[in-house]
Every structure is written in structure tokens, then in C-alpha cells.
Coordinates of C-alpha atoms in Angstrom, one line a residue:
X277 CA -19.2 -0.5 -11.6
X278 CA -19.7 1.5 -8.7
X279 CA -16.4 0.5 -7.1
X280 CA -14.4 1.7 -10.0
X281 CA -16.1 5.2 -10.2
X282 CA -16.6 6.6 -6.1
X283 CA -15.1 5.3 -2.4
X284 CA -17.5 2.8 -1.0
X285 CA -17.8 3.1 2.8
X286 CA -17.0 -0.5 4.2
X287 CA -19.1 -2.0 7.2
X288 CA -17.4 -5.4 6.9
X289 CA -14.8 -6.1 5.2
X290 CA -14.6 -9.9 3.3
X291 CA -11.4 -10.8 2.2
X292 CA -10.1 -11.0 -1.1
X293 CA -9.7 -14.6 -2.1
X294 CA -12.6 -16.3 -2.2
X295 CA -11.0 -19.8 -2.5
X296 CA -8.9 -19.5 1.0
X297 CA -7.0 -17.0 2.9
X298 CA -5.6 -13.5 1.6
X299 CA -1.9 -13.6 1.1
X300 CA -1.2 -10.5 3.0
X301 CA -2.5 -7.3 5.0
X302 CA -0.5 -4.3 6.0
X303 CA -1.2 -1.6 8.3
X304 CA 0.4 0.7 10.3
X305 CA -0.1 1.5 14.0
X306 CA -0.1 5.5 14.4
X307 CA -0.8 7.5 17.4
X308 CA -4.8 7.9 15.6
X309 CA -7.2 5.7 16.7
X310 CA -8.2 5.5 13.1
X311 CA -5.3 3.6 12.2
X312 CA -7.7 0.5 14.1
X313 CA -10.7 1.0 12.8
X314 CA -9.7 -1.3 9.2
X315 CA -9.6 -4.6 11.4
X316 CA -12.4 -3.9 13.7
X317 CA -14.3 -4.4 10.8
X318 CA -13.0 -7.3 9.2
X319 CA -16.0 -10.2 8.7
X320 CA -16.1 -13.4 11.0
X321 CA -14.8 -15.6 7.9
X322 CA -11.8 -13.0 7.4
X323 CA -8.6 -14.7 6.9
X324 CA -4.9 -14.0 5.9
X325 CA -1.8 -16.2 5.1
X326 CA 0.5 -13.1 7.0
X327 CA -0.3 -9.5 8.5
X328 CA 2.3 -7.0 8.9
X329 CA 2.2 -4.0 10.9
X330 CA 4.5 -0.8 10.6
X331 CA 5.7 0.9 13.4
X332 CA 7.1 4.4 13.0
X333 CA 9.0 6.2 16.4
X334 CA 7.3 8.6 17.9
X335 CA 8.4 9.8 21.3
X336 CA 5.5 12.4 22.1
X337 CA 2.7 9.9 21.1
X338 CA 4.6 6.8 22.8
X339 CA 1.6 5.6 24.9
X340 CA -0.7 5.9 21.8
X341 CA 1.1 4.3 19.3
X342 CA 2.1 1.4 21.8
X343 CA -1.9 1.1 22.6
X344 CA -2.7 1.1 19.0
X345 CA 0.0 -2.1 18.1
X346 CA -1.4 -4.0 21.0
X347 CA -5.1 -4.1 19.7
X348 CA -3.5 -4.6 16.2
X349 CA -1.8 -7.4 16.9
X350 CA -4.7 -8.5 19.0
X351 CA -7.1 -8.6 16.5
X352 CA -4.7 -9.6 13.8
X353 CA -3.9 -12.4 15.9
X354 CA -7.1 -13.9 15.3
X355 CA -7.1 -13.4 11.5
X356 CA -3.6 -14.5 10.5
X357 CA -2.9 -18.5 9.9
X358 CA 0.9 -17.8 9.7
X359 CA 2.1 -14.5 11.1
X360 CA 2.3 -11.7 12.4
X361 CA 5.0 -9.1 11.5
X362 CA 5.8 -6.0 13.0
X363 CA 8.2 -3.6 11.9
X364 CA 9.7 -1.1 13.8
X365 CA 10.9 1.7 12.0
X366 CA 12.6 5.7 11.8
X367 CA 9.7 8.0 10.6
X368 CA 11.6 10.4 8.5
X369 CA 13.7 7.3 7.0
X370 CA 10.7 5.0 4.9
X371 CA 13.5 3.7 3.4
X372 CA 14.2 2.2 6.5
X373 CA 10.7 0.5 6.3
X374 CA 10.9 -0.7 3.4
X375 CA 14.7 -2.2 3.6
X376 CA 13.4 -4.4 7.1
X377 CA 9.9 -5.3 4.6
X378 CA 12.7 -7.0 1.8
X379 CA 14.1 -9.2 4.7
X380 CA 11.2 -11.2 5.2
X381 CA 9.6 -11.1 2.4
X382 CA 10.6 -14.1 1.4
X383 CA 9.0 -15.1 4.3
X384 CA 5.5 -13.9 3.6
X385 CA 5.1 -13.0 0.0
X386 CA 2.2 -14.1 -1.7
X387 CA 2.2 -17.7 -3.4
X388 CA 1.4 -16.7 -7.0
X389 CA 2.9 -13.3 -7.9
X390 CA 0.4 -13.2 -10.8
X391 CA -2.8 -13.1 -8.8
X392 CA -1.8 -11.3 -5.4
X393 CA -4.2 -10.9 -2.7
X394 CA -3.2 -8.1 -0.3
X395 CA -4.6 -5.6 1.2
X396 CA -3.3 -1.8 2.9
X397 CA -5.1 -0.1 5.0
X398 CA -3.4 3.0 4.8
X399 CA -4.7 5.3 7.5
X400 CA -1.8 5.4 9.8
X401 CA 1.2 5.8 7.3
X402 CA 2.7 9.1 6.6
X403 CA 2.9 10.3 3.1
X404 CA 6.0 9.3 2.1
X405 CA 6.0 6.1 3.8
X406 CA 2.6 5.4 1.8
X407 CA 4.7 6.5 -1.7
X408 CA 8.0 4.3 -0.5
X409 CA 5.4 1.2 0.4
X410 CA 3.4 1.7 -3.3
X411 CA 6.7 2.0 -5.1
X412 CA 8.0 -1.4 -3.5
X413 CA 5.4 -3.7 -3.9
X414 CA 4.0 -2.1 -7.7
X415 CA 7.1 -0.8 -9.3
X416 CA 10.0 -2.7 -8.1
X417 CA 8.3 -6.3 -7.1
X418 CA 5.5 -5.7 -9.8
X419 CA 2.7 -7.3 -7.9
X420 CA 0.2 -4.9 -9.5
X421 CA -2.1 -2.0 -7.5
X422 CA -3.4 -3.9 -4.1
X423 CA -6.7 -3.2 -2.4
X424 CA -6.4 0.3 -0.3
X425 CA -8.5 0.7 3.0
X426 CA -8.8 4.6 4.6
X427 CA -10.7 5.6 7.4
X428 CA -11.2 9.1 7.1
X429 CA -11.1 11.5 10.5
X430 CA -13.6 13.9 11.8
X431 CA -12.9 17.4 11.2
X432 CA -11.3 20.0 13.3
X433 CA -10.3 23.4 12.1
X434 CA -7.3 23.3 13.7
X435 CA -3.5 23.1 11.8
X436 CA -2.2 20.0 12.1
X437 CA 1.5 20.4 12.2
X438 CA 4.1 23.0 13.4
X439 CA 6.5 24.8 10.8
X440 CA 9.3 22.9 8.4
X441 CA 12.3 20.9 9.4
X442 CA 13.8 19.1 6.1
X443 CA 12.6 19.5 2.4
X444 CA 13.3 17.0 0.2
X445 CA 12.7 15.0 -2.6
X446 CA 11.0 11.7 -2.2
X447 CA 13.9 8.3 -2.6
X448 CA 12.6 6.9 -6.1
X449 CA 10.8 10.1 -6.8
X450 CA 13.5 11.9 -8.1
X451 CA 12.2 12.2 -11.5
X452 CA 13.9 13.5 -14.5
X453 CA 14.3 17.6 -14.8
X454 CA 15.7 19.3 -18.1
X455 CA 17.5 22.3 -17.9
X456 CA 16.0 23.4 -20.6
X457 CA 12.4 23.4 -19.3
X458 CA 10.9 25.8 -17.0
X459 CA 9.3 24.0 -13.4
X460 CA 5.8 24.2 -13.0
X461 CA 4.8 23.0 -9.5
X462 CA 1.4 21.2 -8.3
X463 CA 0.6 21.3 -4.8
X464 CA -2.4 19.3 -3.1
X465 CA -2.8 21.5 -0.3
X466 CA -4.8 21.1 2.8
X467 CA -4.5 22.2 6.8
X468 CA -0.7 22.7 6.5
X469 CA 0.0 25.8 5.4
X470 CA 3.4 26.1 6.3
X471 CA 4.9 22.8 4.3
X472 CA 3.5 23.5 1.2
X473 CA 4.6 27.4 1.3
X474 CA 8.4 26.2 2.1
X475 CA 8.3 24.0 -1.1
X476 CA 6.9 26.5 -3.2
X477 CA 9.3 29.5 -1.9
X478 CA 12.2 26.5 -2.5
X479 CA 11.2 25.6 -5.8
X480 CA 10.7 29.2 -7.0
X481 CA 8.6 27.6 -9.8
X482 CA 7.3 29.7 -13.1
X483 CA 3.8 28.2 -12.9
X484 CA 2.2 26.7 -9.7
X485 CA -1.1 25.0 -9.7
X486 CA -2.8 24.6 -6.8
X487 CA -4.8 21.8 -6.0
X488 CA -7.9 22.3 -3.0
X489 CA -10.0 19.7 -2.1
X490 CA -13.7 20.4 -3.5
X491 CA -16.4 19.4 -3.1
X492 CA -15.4 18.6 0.7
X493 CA -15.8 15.7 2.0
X494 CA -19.3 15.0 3.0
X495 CA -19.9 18.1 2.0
X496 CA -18.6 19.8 5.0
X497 CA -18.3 23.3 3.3
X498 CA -16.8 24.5 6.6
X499 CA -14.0 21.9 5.7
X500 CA -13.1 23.9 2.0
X501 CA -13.8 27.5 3.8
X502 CA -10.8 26.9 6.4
X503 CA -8.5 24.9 3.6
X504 CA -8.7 28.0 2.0
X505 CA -8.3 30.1 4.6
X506 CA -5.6 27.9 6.1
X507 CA -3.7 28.6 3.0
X508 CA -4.6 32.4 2.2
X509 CA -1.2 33.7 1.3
X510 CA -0.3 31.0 -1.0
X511 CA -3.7 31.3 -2.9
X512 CA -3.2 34.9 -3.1
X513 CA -0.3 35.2 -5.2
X514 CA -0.9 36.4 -8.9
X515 CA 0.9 33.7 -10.3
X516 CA -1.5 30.6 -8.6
X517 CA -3.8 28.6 -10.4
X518 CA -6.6 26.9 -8.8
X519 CA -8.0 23.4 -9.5
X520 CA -10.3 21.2 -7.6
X521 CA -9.5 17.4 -6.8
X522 CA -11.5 14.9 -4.8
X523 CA -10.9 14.0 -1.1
X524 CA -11.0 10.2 -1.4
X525 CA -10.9 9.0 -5.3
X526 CA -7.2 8.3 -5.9
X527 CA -8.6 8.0 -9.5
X528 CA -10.0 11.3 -9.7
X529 CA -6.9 13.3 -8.4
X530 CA -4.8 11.3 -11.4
X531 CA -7.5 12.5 -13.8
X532 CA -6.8 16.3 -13.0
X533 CA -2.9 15.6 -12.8
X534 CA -3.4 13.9 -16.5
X535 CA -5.0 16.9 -17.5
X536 CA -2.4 19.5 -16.3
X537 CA 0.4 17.6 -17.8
X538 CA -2.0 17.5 -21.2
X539 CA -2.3 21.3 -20.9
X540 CA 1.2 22.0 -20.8
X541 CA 2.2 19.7 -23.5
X542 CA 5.0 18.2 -21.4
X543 CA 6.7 21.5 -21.8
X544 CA 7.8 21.9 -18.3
X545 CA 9.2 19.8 -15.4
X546 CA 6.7 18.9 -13.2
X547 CA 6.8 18.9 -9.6
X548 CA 4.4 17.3 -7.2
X549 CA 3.8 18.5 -3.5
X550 CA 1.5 15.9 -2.0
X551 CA 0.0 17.8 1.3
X552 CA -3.8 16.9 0.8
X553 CA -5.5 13.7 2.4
X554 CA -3.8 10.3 1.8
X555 CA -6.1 9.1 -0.8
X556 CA -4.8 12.1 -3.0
X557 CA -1.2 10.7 -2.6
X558 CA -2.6 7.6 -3.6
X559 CA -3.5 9.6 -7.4
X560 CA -0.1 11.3 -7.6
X561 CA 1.3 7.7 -7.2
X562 CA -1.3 6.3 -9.9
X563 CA 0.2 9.6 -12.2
X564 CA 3.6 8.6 -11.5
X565 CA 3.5 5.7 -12.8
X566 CA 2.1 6.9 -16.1
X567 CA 4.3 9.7 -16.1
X568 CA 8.0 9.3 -14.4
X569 CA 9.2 11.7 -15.2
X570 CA 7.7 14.2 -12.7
X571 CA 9.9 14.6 -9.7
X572 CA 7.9 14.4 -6.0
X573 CA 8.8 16.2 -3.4
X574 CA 8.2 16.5 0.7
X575 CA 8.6 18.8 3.7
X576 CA 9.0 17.2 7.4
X577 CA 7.2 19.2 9.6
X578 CA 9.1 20.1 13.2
X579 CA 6.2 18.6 15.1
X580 CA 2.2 17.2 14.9
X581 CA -0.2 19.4 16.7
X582 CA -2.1 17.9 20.0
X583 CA -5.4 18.2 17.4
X584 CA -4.6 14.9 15.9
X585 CA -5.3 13.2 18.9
X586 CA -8.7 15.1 19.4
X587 CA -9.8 13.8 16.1
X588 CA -11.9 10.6 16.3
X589 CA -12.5 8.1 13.5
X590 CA -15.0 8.1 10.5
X591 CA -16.0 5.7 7.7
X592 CA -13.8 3.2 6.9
X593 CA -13.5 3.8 2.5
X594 CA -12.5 1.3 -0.2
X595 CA -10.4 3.8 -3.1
X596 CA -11.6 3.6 -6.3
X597 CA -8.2 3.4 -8.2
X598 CA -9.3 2.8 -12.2
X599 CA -11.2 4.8 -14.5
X600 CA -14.8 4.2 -14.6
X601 CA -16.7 1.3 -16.1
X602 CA -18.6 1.8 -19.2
X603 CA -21.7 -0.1 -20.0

């Protein structure tokens, strides 16, 4: 019960199958040391039929990222009875991604499509690379919601990127807007002021919601203070609303979606602006998929700030991604 209702920090993680190896896990090797810490933890009798690894381009973090796929592979290497996949691929195209993933998948797909075993660890994809991934294997191959890993990140009240390049709206996220509604726009917001802004000065919505993560996670109340503060002009406007959603319970954050879209009847055409913690983008996915017709939408920034790299791993959490278990 207690899976289905909070994250559950993992100190060694078992595989799914208990009759023989997993069928798949995917990471992603990121500039973060984080995006390691997932198979560092994985139990002596951990096995998997295949592993695949994503690997987005990132010039400034070169020696990182190539640092990170090596111990990947490394320890992959060990767990993996038939192989290893990596994936090479453009970070502001996930389409990209997921394009070179239908090329071998008939390679490495699981052997019964009606009981999958695979597992994500999610920590090192971006956003909308998480969203493209989910929408592949759920929607379009319809291999049901997999296991999600995240190791969460110490905290620095710093920003962690640098102004907007591109807005757009997410490929397979376009939704479908009426004319004759008004927009109301939900943003998750978090230590990026600048890309949620740009989406909601785009947008020019007639009611915005705005979603801040509270409580903080481990109750770091120095975390919510600067989230806040990091996003003062925003929250200031007259025409804001304020929710509260949950850092890591994927569950949770659909639960307070569910309940805007009740609220408003289905009167207007939502928007989604996913700029919180992945585990949150995780819910709007789980909302989307109830309701389609909301459109989600995403702002590139021009660069990550060197504070990513000064950020060191925390817990390694299993998501909670169903409603909770009654007695």
C-alpha cells in the first residue's frame, strides 16, 4: 500500500521479474552525476534481457556526459544478458530519440507485451524527452505505465538555466483548443523563472494557475522560500492563482490537475507548462492521458547554469503513480 500512496527511497533495487531477467532498463547519461546513481544500486541478483542508454549532445558538459556513459555502460555491462544500446541523440529534437528507439526495438522489446517488465530511471532526461519517451512506449506501443526511478539532487539556491531560446508546443502534445473557449494556463513552476514567464506572456492566458511545490522536499523550507522568490513577478500578478503540488508523487500532481480541470467544468482550453521537478512531469503525463485534450507546452532555455554541476546526488525514489490503496 505504501508504494501506491508516497516515493519510497530505494537502497537496492531488485528487479522486476521474479521468474528471470527484466525485459528492459532505460536511462539516460546527463552531465549530473545523479543520472548514475539508479545502477549503483541495483542488487547482486539484478538482471535485464537489454539496457538502453540515451545520449543527448551537449558540447559545454562534453567531458561529463562522456564520463557518465562510460560507468553506465560499465555497470550495465554486468547486468544485461543481451545488450547494451546507446543512443545518441539532438537535445532539442526528442523526436530524434525516439525515431533511433523504433529502429531497434524490434531488437529488444519485451517478449510478452501483456506483462512488460521495464524500468526508467529518469534522472538524466530533459522534460520533454521524458514526455516523448512516456508517450512512445504507453500511448503509441501501449505497454502500460513502466517502473520510474529518480534520484533527486541536493539543493542550491541558485537558477538553473539562462533566459529563453524556442517556445513551443510539445510533438504529440498538441492537444485540441476551441476557439470558442477561453485558455486557462497551469504552470509547475520551480528555479526557472524566466521559461515559465515567456510561456505565460506568449500565451496571454485569461486564467493562470500556478503550481509551487509545497511541502518542499524534505522539508527544506529554504527550498519553497527561494521557489517563491525565484518567481516573484509572476506570483505577483492579480490575475495568479496559487496551488500546491508534491515534489516526487507523480500521482499527487495528477490529483490537483484533476481537480482544476473539475473546477472549471472543461470550460476552457487547458494549457500545461511543466517547469517543476521531473516527477511532476511525470503527473501532467498521467493527466494527459485522462484528459487529451489539454495542449503541453515548453521553453528551451539558451543555456544550463555551472550550478548543475555543483549539485551532488540524493535518494534514489520509486514514484508512486496510482491512487492510493484502500483497505
Amino acid at each position: 500500500m505504501k508504494a501506491a500512496e508516497e516515493p519510497i527511497e530505494v537502497e537496492r533495487l531488485a528487479r522486476l521479474n521474479e521468474f528471470g531477467p527484466d525485459d528492459l532498463y532505460i536511462c539516460c547519461a546527463s552531465f549530473e552525476d545523479r543520472c548514475v546513481s539508479s545502477v549503483l544500486k541495483m542488487g547482486a541478483d539484478f538482471r535485464t534481457r537489454f539496457a538502453i542508454i540515451f545520449v543527448m549532445e551537449e558540447s559545454l558538459y562534453k567531458k561529463q556526459v562522456d564520463t557518465n556513459l562510460y560507468r553506465l555502460q560499465g555497470e550495465l555491462a554486468k547486468r544485461t544478458g543481451e545488450g547494451v544500446f546507446v543512443i545518441a541523440c539532438q537535445k532539442q529534437n526528442p523526436l530524434d530519440g525516439v525515431a533511433q528507439l523504433k529502429e531497434i526495438w524490434g531488437r529488444c522489446r519485451p517478449r510478452n507485451p501483456e506483462e512488460t517488465f521495464i524500468t526508467i530511471d529518469i534522472s538524466g532526461f530533459t522534460k520533454i524527452y521524458l514526455l516523448e519517451l512516456l508517450y512512445h512506449l504507453v500511448i503509441e506501443l501501449n505497454l502500460g505505465i513502466p517502473r520510474l526511478l529518480h534520484t533527486t539532487q541536493t539543493y542550491s539556491p541558485t537558477e538553473l538555466t539562462q533566459g529563453v531560446e524556442q517556445i513551443t508546443t510539445v510533438p504529440n502534445f498538441y492537444g485540441s483548443p476551441s476557439l470558442q473557449k477561453k485558455t486557462i494556463l497551469i504552470l509547475l513552476l520551480g528555479f526557472e523563472p524566466d521559461r515559465s514567464l515567456a510561456v505565460w506572456k506568449q500565451f496571454n492566458p485569461d486564467k493562470t494557475v500556478a503550481l509551487v511545490t509545497n511541502p518542499p522536499r524534505y522539508d527544506n523550507l529554504e527550498y519553497l522560500r527561494y521557489a517563491e522568490k525565484n518567481n516573484t513577478y509572476l506570483l505577483s500578478r492579480p490575475s495568479i492563482e496559487v496551488r500546491y503540488v508534491p515534489p516526487d508523487n507523480p500521482y499527487g500532481v495528477k490529483s490537483v490537475l484533476d481537480g482544476i480541470y473539475n473546477d472549471t467544468q472543461g470550460s476552457y482550453n487547458m494549457i500545461i507548462g511543466p517547469f517543476g521537478t521531473k516527477p511532476q512531469t511525470v503527473g501532467v503525463f498521467l493527466f494527459y492521458l485522462e484528459y487529451p485534450k489539454a495542449q503541453i507546452v515548453y521553453s528551451f532555455p539558451v543555456g544550463y547554469t555551472k550550478s548543475y554541476l555543483q549539485r551532488k546526488p540524493g535518494p534514489t525514489l520509486l514514484l508512486p503513480l496510482a491512487p492510493p490503496l484502500k483497505d
